[in-house]
Short mmCIF file of C-alpha atoms in Angstrom, two decimals:
data_model
loop_
_atom_site.label_atom_id
_atom_site.label_comp_id
_atom_site.label_asym_id
_atom_site.label_seq_id
_atom_site.Cartn_x
_atom_site.Cartn_y
_atom_site.Cartn_z
CA UNK J 229 -17.52 -5.35 12.80
CA UNK J 230 -20.73 -5.85 11.15
CA UNK J 231 -20.90 -6.89 7.42
CA UNK J 232 -23.90 -6.39 4.87
CA UNK J 233 -24.44 -8.00 1.49
CA UNK J 234 -26.80 -9.51 -0.96
CA UNK J 235 -28.55 -8.55 -3.47
CA UNK J 236 -29.08 -4.77 -4.74
CA UNK J 237 -31.42 -2.75 -2.72
CA UNK J 238 -31.37 0.86 -4.71
CA UNK J 239 -35.01 0.07 -5.73
CA UNK J 240 -34.12 0.82 -9.42
CA UNK J 241 -36.60 1.58 -12.53
CA UNK J 242 -37.34 -1.08 -15.05
CA UNK J 243 -35.41 -0.21 -17.25
CA UNK J 244 -32.39 -1.33 -15.65
CA UNK J 245 -30.22 -4.55 -16.80
CA UNK J 246 -32.29 -7.38 -15.11
CA UNK J 247 -28.18 -8.84 -14.74
CA UNK J 248 -27.49 -5.92 -12.88
CA UNK J 249 -30.18 -5.77 -10.65
CA UNK J 250 -29.60 -9.49 -9.91
CA UNK J 251 -25.83 -9.02 -8.93
CA UNK J 252 -24.89 -9.86 -5.32
CA UNK J 253 -23.05 -6.67 -3.58
CA UNK J 254 -20.21 -7.25 -2.25
CA UNK J 255 -19.62 -7.22 1.62
CA UNK J 256 -19.88 -3.66 3.54
CA UNK J 257 -18.12 -3.34 6.77
CA UNK J 258 -18.74 -0.65 9.63
CA UNK J 259 -15.93 -0.89 12.32
CA UNK J 260 -16.25 0.17 15.75
CA UNK J 261 -13.68 2.75 16.96
CA UNK J 262 -11.83 0.31 18.65
CA UNK J 263 -11.26 -1.86 15.45
CA UNK J 264 -10.45 0.76 13.31
CA UNK J 265 -7.23 1.55 15.76
CA UNK J 266 -5.00 -1.04 13.77
CA UNK J 267 -5.83 -1.19 9.46
CA UNK J 268 -3.82 -4.14 8.98
CA UNK J 269 -5.51 -6.27 12.19
CA UNK J 270 -8.78 -5.17 10.70
CA UNK J 271 -8.35 -6.25 7.16
CA UNK J 272 -6.64 -9.49 8.79
CA UNK J 273 -9.93 -9.89 10.57
CA UNK J 274 -12.47 -9.43 7.69
CA UNK J 275 -10.29 -10.99 4.88
CA UNK J 276 -11.38 -14.60 5.12
CA UNK J 277 -14.94 -13.62 4.65
CA UNK J 278 -14.22 -10.73 2.17
CA UNK J 279 -11.82 -12.79 -0.04
CA UNK J 280 -14.86 -15.16 -1.05
CA UNK J 281 -16.01 -11.94 -3.12
CA UNK J 282 -12.52 -10.19 -4.06
CA UNK J 283 -13.37 -6.91 -2.98
CA UNK J 284 -15.44 -5.42 0.01
CA UNK J 285 -16.70 -1.89 1.37
CA UNK J 286 -15.48 -0.39 4.65
CA UNK J 287 -17.33 2.66 6.30
CA UNK J 288 -14.94 4.52 8.45
CA UNK J 289 -16.11 5.60 12.10
CA UNK J 290 -14.76 8.35 11.62
CA UNK J 291 -15.33 11.75 10.00
CA UNK J 292 -14.16 12.83 6.34
CA UNK J 293 -11.51 15.74 5.73
CA UNK J 294 -13.37 18.92 4.68
CA UNK J 295 -13.34 19.21 1.01
CA UNK J 296 -11.33 22.69 1.24
CA UNK J 297 -8.34 20.78 2.95
CA UNK J 298 -8.69 17.52 0.36
CA UNK J 299 -8.42 20.13 -2.31
CA UNK J 300 -5.56 22.29 -0.87
CA UNK J 301 -3.58 18.88 -0.36
CA UNK J 302 -4.38 17.83 -3.78
CA UNK J 303 -3.16 21.10 -5.45
CA UNK J 304 0.39 20.63 -3.37
CA UNK J 305 0.93 17.12 -4.43
CA UNK J 306 0.37 18.32 -8.04
CA UNK J 307 2.53 21.18 -7.75
CA UNK J 308 5.46 18.99 -6.18
CA UNK J 309 4.85 16.56 -9.22
CA UNK J 310 5.04 18.72 -12.10
CA UNK J 311 6.91 21.76 -10.67
CA UNK J 312 6.24 25.84 -9.87
CA UNK J 313 3.03 25.94 -12.06
CA UNK J 314 1.04 28.02 -10.85
CA UNK J 315 -2.16 27.04 -10.30
CA UNK J 316 -0.79 23.36 -10.51
CA UNK J 317 -2.42 21.53 -13.75
CA UNK J 318 -2.44 17.98 -14.62
CA UNK J 319 -2.89 15.96 -17.88
CA UNK J 320 -5.53 13.24 -18.67
CA UNK J 321 -5.85 10.34 -20.90
CA UNK J 322 -8.39 9.73 -23.65
CA UNK J 323 -10.61 6.44 -22.86
CA UNK J 324 -12.62 4.93 -25.59
CA UNK J 325 -16.27 4.23 -24.33
CA UNK J 326 -18.27 2.04 -27.47
CA UNK J 327 -17.98 -0.75 -30.03
CA UNK J 328 -15.77 -1.15 -32.74
CA UNK J 329 -16.24 -4.02 -34.96
CA UNK J 330 -13.86 -3.66 -37.09
CA UNK J 331 -11.13 -3.96 -34.25
CA UNK J 332 -9.66 -7.79 -34.23
CA UNK J 333 -10.54 -7.92 -30.32
CA UNK J 334 -13.30 -4.96 -29.58
CA UNK J 335 -13.10 -5.58 -25.87
CA UNK J 336 -9.25 -4.04 -25.91
CA UNK J 337 -10.15 -0.23 -25.37
CA UNK J 338 -7.62 2.19 -26.93
CA UNK J 339 -6.48 4.82 -24.16
CA UNK J 340 -4.10 7.67 -25.32
CA UNK J 341 -2.68 11.05 -24.14
CA UNK J 342 -4.94 13.95 -24.36
CA UNK J 343 -2.40 16.47 -24.65
CA UNK J 344 -4.61 18.80 -22.40
CA UNK J 345 -3.70 19.89 -18.95
CA UNK J 346 -6.08 21.34 -16.60
CA UNK J 347 -6.19 22.68 -13.04
CA UNK J 348 -8.38 20.91 -10.53
CA UNK J 349 -11.41 23.31 -11.13
CA UNK J 350 -11.15 23.12 -14.96
CA UNK J 351 -11.30 19.50 -14.92
CA UNK J 352 -14.40 19.72 -12.60
CA UNK J 353 -16.27 21.87 -14.44
CA UNK J 354 -15.42 19.70 -17.98
CA UNK J 355 -16.48 16.54 -16.12
CA UNK J 356 -19.58 18.22 -14.74
CA UNK J 357 -20.45 19.62 -18.28
CA UNK J 358 -20.12 16.59 -19.94
CA UNK J 359 -22.30 14.65 -17.28
CA UNK J 360 -25.14 17.61 -17.57
CA UNK J 361 -25.33 17.11 -21.47
CA UNK J 362 -25.04 13.35 -21.55
CA UNK J 363 -27.76 12.52 -18.84
CA UNK J 364 -30.35 15.61 -20.16
CA UNK J 365 -32.18 12.92 -22.42
CA UNK J 366 -32.22 10.37 -19.55
CA UNK J 367 -33.83 12.46 -16.50
CA UNK J 368 -36.32 14.99 -15.81
CA UNK J 369 -34.99 18.71 -15.04
CA UNK J 370 -33.69 18.43 -11.67
CA UNK J 371 -34.30 14.91 -11.37
CA UNK J 372 -31.11 12.42 -10.91
CA UNK J 373 -30.28 8.73 -11.78
CA UNK J 374 -29.64 5.73 -9.15
CA UNK J 375 -26.19 4.16 -9.25
CA UNK J 376 -27.75 1.29 -11.10
CA UNK J 377 -29.60 3.53 -13.31
CA UNK J 378 -26.12 5.31 -14.32
CA UNK J 379 -24.29 1.79 -14.94
CA UNK J 380 -26.89 0.42 -17.18
CA UNK J 381 -26.06 3.81 -19.34
CA UNK J 382 -22.71 2.82 -19.03
CA UNK J 383 -22.80 -0.68 -20.56
CA UNK J 384 -25.57 0.17 -23.40
CA UNK J 385 -22.97 2.79 -24.12
CA UNK J 386 -20.04 0.32 -24.22
CA UNK J 387 -22.08 -1.76 -27.64
CA UNK J 388 -22.90 1.45 -29.07
CA UNK J 389 -21.57 4.29 -31.43
CA UNK J 390 -17.66 5.27 -30.19
CA UNK J 391 -16.88 8.39 -28.15
CA UNK J 392 -14.39 9.09 -25.07
CA UNK J 393 -13.74 10.35 -21.93
CA UNK J 394 -10.83 11.92 -19.82
CA UNK J 395 -9.36 10.14 -16.83
CA UNK J 396 -6.09 11.35 -14.78
CA UNK J 397 -4.17 8.48 -13.56
CA UNK J 398 -1.41 7.31 -11.53
CA UNK J 399 -0.61 10.58 -10.09
CA UNK J 400 1.82 10.04 -7.00
CA UNK J 401 0.45 12.34 -4.55
CA UNK J 402 -2.20 12.62 -1.68
CA UNK J 403 -5.51 14.26 -0.73
CA UNK J 404 -4.62 13.47 2.99
CA UNK J 405 -2.41 15.89 4.86
CA UNK J 406 0.80 14.71 6.03
CA UNK J 407 0.20 13.26 9.82
CA UNK J 408 1.50 14.89 12.50
CA UNK J 409 3.24 12.60 15.44
CA UNK J 410 0.91 13.38 18.35
CA UNK J 411 2.52 10.98 20.59
CA UNK J 412 -0.78 8.97 20.37
CA UNK J 413 -0.63 7.07 17.23
CA UNK J 414 -3.47 4.51 17.07
CA UNK J 415 -5.82 6.07 19.61
CA UNK J 416 -8.94 7.20 17.61
CA UNK J 417 -11.33 9.45 19.26
CA UNK J 418 -15.04 11.02 18.65
CA UNK J 419 -14.29 14.24 16.23
CA UNK J 420 -11.40 12.79 14.56
CA UNK J 421 -11.17 12.52 10.66
CA UNK J 422 -9.84 9.61 8.50
CA UNK J 423 -6.52 11.41 7.59
CA UNK J 424 -5.41 11.97 11.33
CA UNK J 425 -5.90 8.15 11.62
CA UNK J 426 -3.91 5.39 11.00
CA UNK J 427 -5.69 4.87 7.64
CA UNK J 428 -4.25 8.09 6.25
CA UNK J 429 -3.12 6.64 3.03
CA UNK J 430 0.08 8.58 3.21
CA UNK J 431 1.28 6.00 5.71
CA UNK J 432 -0.84 2.94 6.00
CA UNK J 433 1.41 1.10 3.53
CA UNK J 434 3.82 0.93 6.24
CA UNK J 435 1.80 0.71 9.13
CA UNK J 436 2.50 -1.93 12.03
CA UNK J 437 1.97 -5.40 10.32
CA UNK J 438 2.94 -4.63 6.93
CA UNK J 439 5.79 -6.16 5.27
CA UNK J 440 6.28 -2.87 3.39
CA UNK J 441 7.37 -1.00 6.36
CA UNK J 442 10.64 -2.36 6.01
CA UNK J 443 11.42 -1.20 2.45
CA UNK J 444 13.71 1.52 2.39
CA UNK J 445 13.14 3.01 -1.19
CA UNK J 446 9.34 4.85 -1.91
CA UNK J 447 7.32 3.27 -4.90
CA UNK J 448 4.51 5.24 -5.81
CA UNK J 449 1.16 3.07 -5.60
CA UNK J 450 2.80 0.62 -3.47
CA UNK J 451 4.56 2.08 -0.44
CA UNK J 452 3.18 5.81 -1.40
CA UNK J 453 -0.51 7.07 -2.53
CA UNK J 454 -1.14 7.48 -6.30
CA UNK J 455 -4.23 9.96 -7.08
CA UNK J 456 -6.97 9.66 -9.58
CA UNK J 457 -9.27 12.18 -10.88
CA UNK J 458 -11.92 10.71 -13.35
CA UNK J 459 -15.64 12.16 -14.86
CA UNK J 460 -18.54 10.04 -15.37
CA UNK J 461 -18.12 6.79 -17.74
CA UNK J 462 -14.09 6.69 -16.72
CA UNK J 463 -13.13 3.21 -16.72
CA UNK J 464 -10.29 1.01 -15.28
CA UNK J 465 -9.88 -2.39 -17.10
CA UNK J 466 -10.37 -5.82 -15.39
CA UNK J 467 -7.15 -6.25 -13.78
CA UNK J 468 -5.06 -8.09 -10.65
CA UNK J 469 -3.15 -5.90 -8.01
CA UNK J 470 0.80 -5.41 -8.97
CA UNK J 471 2.35 -8.64 -7.33
CA UNK J 472 -0.90 -9.80 -5.97
CA UNK J 473 -0.77 -7.28 -2.97
CA UNK J 474 -3.52 -6.02 -1.35
CA UNK J 475 -5.20 -2.67 -2.64
CA UNK J 476 -6.62 0.15 -0.65
CA UNK J 477 -8.66 2.77 -2.44
CA UNK J 478 -10.17 5.86 -0.64
CA UNK J 479 -12.50 8.08 -2.10
CA UNK J 480 -12.16 11.76 -1.27
CA UNK J 481 -14.98 13.49 -3.10
CA UNK J 482 -17.67 13.63 -6.04
CA UNK J 483 -20.22 10.91 -7.14
CA UNK J 484 -19.71 7.50 -6.35
CA UNK J 485 -17.84 4.54 -8.03
CA UNK J 486 -18.65 1.04 -8.83
CA UNK J 487 -16.23 -1.70 -8.69
CA UNK J 488 -17.18 -5.20 -10.06
CA UNK J 489 -14.78 -8.30 -8.31
CA UNK J 490 -14.09 -11.74 -8.88
CA UNK J 491 -13.01 -13.56 -6.01
CA UNK J 492 -9.41 -15.75 -6.39
CA UNK J 493 -10.84 -19.26 -6.55
CA UNK J 494 -12.83 -18.04 -10.21
CA UNK J 495 -9.43 -16.48 -11.30
CA UNK J 496 -8.76 -19.49 -13.95
CA UNK J 497 -12.62 -19.68 -15.15
CA UNK J 498 -12.42 -16.07 -15.41
CA UNK J 499 -9.26 -16.05 -17.64
CA UNK J 500 -11.00 -18.62 -20.08
CA UNK J 501 -14.03 -16.65 -20.58
CA UNK J 502 -12.13 -13.61 -21.60
CA UNK J 503 -9.53 -15.67 -23.45
CA UNK J 504 -12.74 -17.52 -25.51
CA UNK J 505 -15.39 -14.76 -25.62
CA UNK J 506 -13.44 -11.85 -25.26
CA UNK J 507 -10.28 -12.70 -27.43
CA UNK J 508 -12.06 -15.22 -29.65
CA UNK J 509 -9.77 -18.25 -28.30
CA UNK J 510 -6.98 -17.14 -30.33
CA UNK J 511 -4.75 -17.11 -28.07
CA UNK J 512 -3.38 -19.74 -25.16
CA UNK J 513 -3.97 -18.78 -21.18
CA UNK J 514 -0.39 -17.84 -20.60
CA UNK J 515 -0.65 -15.28 -23.49
CA UNK J 516 -4.47 -14.74 -22.01
CA UNK J 517 -2.74 -13.36 -18.50
CA UNK J 518 -0.52 -11.36 -20.22
CA UNK J 519 -3.11 -8.91 -22.55
CA UNK J 520 -4.84 -8.78 -19.62
CA UNK J 521 -1.82 -7.24 -17.84
CA UNK J 522 -2.20 -4.41 -20.21
CA UNK J 523 -4.77 -3.17 -18.47
CA UNK J 524 -7.21 -2.43 -21.80
CA UNK J 525 -9.88 -5.30 -21.64
CA UNK J 526 -13.50 -4.21 -20.77
CA UNK J 527 -16.20 -6.95 -20.84
CA UNK J 528 -19.74 -6.53 -19.13
CA UNK J 529 -19.82 -8.73 -15.96
CA UNK J 530 -22.94 -10.31 -17.59
CA UNK J 531 -20.57 -12.53 -19.96
CA UNK J 532 -18.66 -14.00 -16.79
CA UNK J 533 -22.41 -14.48 -15.14
CA UNK J 534 -23.78 -16.55 -18.04
CA UNK J 535 -20.25 -18.49 -18.15
CA UNK J 536 -20.83 -19.78 -14.12
CA UNK J 537 -17.97 -17.08 -13.08
CA UNK J 538 -19.23 -15.66 -9.57
CA UNK J 539 -19.03 -12.05 -9.72
CA UNK J 540 -20.17 -9.01 -7.27
CA UNK J 541 -20.28 -5.64 -7.59
CA UNK J 542 -19.42 -2.43 -4.94
CA UNK J 543 -20.93 0.86 -5.03
CA UNK J 544 -18.49 3.10 -3.13
CA UNK J 545 -18.55 6.77 -1.97
CA UNK J 546 -16.32 8.36 0.58
CA UNK J 547 -15.26 5.06 2.00
CA UNK J 548 -12.55 2.11 1.63
CA UNK J 549 -12.27 -0.06 -0.65
CA UNK J 550 -9.77 -2.95 0.30
CA UNK J 551 -8.64 -5.47 -2.63
CA UNK J 552 -7.29 -8.61 -2.98
CA UNK J 553 -7.18 -12.18 -4.53
CA UNK J 554 -9.40 -11.07 -6.86
CA UNK J 555 -9.88 -9.97 -10.76
CA UNK J 556 -11.28 -6.31 -10.57
CA UNK J 557 -12.55 -3.89 -13.04
CA UNK J 558 -12.56 -0.90 -10.45
CA UNK J 559 -13.17 0.89 -13.46
CA UNK J 560 -15.90 -0.12 -15.27
CA UNK J 561 -16.32 1.02 -12.24
CA UNK J 562 -14.97 4.35 -12.25
CA UNK J 563 -17.56 5.33 -14.96
CA UNK J 564 -19.98 6.14 -12.05
CA UNK J 565 -19.23 9.67 -11.67
CA UNK J 566 -19.60 13.16 -12.76
CA UNK J 567 -16.62 14.15 -11.04
CA UNK J 568 -14.30 12.17 -8.47
CA UNK J 569 -11.08 11.98 -6.88
CA UNK J 570 -9.62 9.08 -5.29
CA UNK J 571 -6.45 7.42 -4.30
CA UNK J 572 -4.83 4.01 -3.85
CA UNK J 573 -1.77 2.71 -2.30
CA UNK J 574 -0.83 -1.09 -1.94
CA UNK J 575 0.38 -2.94 0.83
CA UNK J 576 0.87 -6.77 2.22
CA UNK J 577 0.66 -8.43 5.44
CA UNK J 578 3.64 -10.06 7.47
CA UNK J 579 1.52 -13.09 7.95
CA UNK J 580 -0.84 -13.94 5.53
CA UNK J 581 -3.49 -16.90 5.01
#
């Protein structure tokens, strides 16, 4: 097991926001093949350290599934969900970016159904078109921006004129293949893909050591995975996981995604900052917690840092990001890509700290 953390080391340009440059990184772990055999045991092994940040990154020691395979599995999941449409489609939600001073609580961002349906290829084309159009004034021809530079553009956009982006969320399904019973469960060898291991998101919630393996019902997003497809600047508001369960997120393809996390020990302080600076101090702490539960509150980590609330950053690409004991903007994180497909599932330990 190896972990690395500290300050961002992406060598950003001078126009990156200073607080972003100084934001600590969540720990990053590189398990060996032997450590990767048992998901629950490994996360239990790293949790004491990782819980100090609220989030972390795990880099699998095996291969990712081919893009073609992931897209085929995604389309099968979409077809099973919406019926026999050919090709399968999904709908999206519009998410507001920008600042509306007339709103009583500008940090609460509106989300509404787009009414549009896309195939995977159609949404990918739209996401790439938006990214190219938006970034052309910030990059030279053929140039690219670092994650920190893109994040800077996002946070500047949140206080500028409003516009919207699209995001497909909470879609039951998976871009992993169904694991075949080979009689060698738990044995990982060189050349295997993530989907061939116990970390396959279709089954990890019911892995050895998880209490959820005893549940008879399937609960999408808890015992079985959900898919999320996003574009640049798509966001997911500050939140805690349902029932305080762990959450495991895997990036299948696309550009990176940035998470911001706050550890459990700072939860009360975090909520108070939201109550005072986000909601104007007009509601009590219990109502603050309830409003945060609506998952529409988007506030810059800079606000929390200035108030003394610890916050960290985790940029992921094709890696696992397990979460627990935190407030997280897995979202203000999802703005990080021109196009991205990821999935999430939750699980709980049979024994806990």
